XYZ file of C-alpha atoms in Angstrom:
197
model
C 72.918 -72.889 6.063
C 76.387 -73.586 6.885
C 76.901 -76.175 10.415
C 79.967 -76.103 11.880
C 81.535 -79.517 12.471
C 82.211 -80.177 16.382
C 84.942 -82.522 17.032
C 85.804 -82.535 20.754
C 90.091 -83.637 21.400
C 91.031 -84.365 17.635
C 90.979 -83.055 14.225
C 88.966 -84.066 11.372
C 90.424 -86.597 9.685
C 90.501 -87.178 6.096
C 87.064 -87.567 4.315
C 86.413 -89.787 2.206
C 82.857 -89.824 1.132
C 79.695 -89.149 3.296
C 75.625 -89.815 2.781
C 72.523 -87.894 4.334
C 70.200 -89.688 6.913
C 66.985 -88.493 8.373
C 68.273 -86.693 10.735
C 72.142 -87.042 10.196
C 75.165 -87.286 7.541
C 77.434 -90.142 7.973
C 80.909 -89.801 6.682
C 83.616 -91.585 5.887
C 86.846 -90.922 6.989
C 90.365 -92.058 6.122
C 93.632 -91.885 8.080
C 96.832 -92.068 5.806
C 95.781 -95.655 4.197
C 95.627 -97.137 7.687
C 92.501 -96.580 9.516
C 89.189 -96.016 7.948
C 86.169 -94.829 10.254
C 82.643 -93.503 10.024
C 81.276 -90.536 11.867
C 78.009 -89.299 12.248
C 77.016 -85.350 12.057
C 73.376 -84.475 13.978
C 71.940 -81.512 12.611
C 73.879 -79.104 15.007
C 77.027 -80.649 13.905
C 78.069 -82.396 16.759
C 79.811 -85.576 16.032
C 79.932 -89.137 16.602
C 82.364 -91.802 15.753
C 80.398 -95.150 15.335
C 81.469 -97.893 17.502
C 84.073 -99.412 14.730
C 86.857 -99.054 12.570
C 88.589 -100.780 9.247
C 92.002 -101.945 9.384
C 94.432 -104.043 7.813
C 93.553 -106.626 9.628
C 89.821 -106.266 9.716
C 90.332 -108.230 6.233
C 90.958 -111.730 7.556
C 94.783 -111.359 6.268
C 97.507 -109.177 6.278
C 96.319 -106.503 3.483
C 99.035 -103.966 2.250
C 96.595 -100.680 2.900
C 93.129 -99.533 3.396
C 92.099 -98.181 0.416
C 88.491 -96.943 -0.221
C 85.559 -96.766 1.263
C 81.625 -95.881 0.666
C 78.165 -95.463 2.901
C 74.878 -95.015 1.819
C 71.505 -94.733 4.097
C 68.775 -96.867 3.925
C 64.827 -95.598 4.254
C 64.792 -97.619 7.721
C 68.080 -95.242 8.564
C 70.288 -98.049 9.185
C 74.073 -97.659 6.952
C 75.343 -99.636 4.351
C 79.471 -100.074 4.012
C 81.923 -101.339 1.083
C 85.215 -101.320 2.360
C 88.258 -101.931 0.360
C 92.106 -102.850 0.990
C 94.941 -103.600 -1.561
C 97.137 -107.190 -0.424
C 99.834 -105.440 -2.267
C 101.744 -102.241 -3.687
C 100.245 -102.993 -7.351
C 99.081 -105.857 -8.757
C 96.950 -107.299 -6.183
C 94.845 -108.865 -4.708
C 91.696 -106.341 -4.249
C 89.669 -107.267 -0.924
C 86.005 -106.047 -0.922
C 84.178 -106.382 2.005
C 79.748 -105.188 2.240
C 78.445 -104.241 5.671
C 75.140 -103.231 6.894
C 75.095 -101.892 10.628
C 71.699 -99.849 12.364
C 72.191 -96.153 12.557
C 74.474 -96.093 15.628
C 76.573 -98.334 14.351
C 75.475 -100.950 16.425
C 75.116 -104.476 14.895
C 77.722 -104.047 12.536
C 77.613 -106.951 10.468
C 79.154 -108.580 6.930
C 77.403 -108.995 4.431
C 79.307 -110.050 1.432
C 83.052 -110.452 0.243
C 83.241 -109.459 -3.408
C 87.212 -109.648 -3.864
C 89.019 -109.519 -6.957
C 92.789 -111.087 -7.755
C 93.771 -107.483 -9.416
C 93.644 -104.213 -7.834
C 91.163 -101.857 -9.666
C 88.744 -98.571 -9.906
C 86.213 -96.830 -7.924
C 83.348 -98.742 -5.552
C 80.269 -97.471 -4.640
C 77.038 -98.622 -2.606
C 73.806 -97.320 -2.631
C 70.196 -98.682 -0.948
C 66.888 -99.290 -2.379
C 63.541 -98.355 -1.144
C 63.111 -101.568 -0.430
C 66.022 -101.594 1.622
C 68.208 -103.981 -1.447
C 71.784 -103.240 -0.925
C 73.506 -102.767 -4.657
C 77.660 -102.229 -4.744
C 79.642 -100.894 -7.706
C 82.744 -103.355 -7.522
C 85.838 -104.102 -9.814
C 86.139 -107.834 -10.582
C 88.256 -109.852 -13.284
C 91.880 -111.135 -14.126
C 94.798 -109.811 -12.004
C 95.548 -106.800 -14.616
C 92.344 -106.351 -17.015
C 88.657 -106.616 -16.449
C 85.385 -105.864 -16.038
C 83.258 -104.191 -13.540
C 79.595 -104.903 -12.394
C 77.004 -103.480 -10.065
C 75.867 -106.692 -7.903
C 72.302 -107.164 -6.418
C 72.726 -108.547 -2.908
C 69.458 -110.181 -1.366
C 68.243 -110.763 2.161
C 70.172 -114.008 2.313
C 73.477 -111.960 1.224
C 73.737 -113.300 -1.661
C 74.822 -111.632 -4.577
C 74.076 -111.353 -7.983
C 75.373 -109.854 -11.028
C 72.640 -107.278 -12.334
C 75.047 -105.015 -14.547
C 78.384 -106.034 -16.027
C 80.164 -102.961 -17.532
C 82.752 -103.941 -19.933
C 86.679 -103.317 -19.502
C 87.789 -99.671 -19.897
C 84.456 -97.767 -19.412
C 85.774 -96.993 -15.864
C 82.450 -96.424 -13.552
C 82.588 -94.322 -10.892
C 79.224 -94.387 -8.821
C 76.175 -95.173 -8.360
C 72.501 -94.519 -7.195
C 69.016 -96.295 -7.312
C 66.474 -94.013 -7.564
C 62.551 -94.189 -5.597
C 61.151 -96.969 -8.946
C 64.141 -98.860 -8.120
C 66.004 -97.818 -11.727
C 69.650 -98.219 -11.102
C 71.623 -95.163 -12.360
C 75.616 -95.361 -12.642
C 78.255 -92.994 -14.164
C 81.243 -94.043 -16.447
C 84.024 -92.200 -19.176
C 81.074 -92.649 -21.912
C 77.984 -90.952 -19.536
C 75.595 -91.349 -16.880
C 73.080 -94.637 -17.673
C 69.432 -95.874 -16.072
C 69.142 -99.685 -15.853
C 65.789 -101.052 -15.294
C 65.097 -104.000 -13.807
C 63.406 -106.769 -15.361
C 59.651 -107.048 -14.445
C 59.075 -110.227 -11.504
């Protein structure tokens, strides 16, 4: 069926990419490279604006722009964030920030920085059953390089599970219920397994 989306005293801003909940869709939204937010839709499409917002100077340093952002839902319904900005027009630097905040945004907290000197491709998050955040994130030298899908633990640290070599351009990813990572790229859609503990 289709909801209507109920935004009381504003317009919808642009979206940017969204994720289903339980009960809920969480989407995020961009406002002309300055602002990035997260909303929540219930199932009657009313709509709620979490308690935070991404600027250029949520990045510890002036960046140039906001640039991209993902969210993904994890079985205990709290969100997972990567948030990107540019420090510059072109070249660089890329900042890459990894959040994890409970479902009403509340608790909003960082979880890893993953920047890279050059600016580069997509980003993507997704959660585990077992509630392990993995990001899809560009890293490298300030104009070429490689991208990888990083592992990030309970401590927040993170580790390199998949490096996908320069000019295969990912685009997203997904982990499915066995815990099989999945990610798209120019040459097809691939399932990673992990190595057995």
């Amino acid at each position: 069926k289709t909801i209507p989306i109920d935004i009381q005293g504003k317009e919808l801003p642009y979206s940017k990419s969204f994720a289903a909940g339980r009960d809920r869709w969480y989407v995020i939204t961009r406002d002309y490279n300055e602002k990035i937010e997260v909303l929540s839709v219930d199932e009657s499409g009313k709509v709620t604006f979490l308690p935070f917002n991404f600027n250029r100077d949520s990045f510890g340093t002036k960046a140039y722009m906001v640039e991209d952002a993902r969210v993904d839902v994890a079985p205990d319904g709290s969100i997972a964030l990567i948030i990107t900005a540019r420090g510059s027009a072109s070249r660089g630097p890329y900042f890459q920030r990894v959040y994890r905040a409970d479902a009403d945004g509340s608790n909003l907290k960082e979880i890893a920085r993953l920047d890279s000197p050059r600016i580069a491709g997509m980003v993507d998050i997704a959660v585990s059953s077992d509630n392990t955040v993995f990001v899809l994130t560009s890293q490298g030298e300030a104009m070429s390089g490689s991208d990888s899908i990083y592992q990030i633990d309970e401590n927040n640290k993170a580790t390199e599970v998949i490096h996908i070599c320069t000019g295969r351009d990912p685009k997203s990813i997904d982990i499915d219920p066995t815990g099989n990572i999945w990610f798209s790229a120019t040459l097809g859609v691939f399932k990673a397994t992990p190595k057995a503990q």
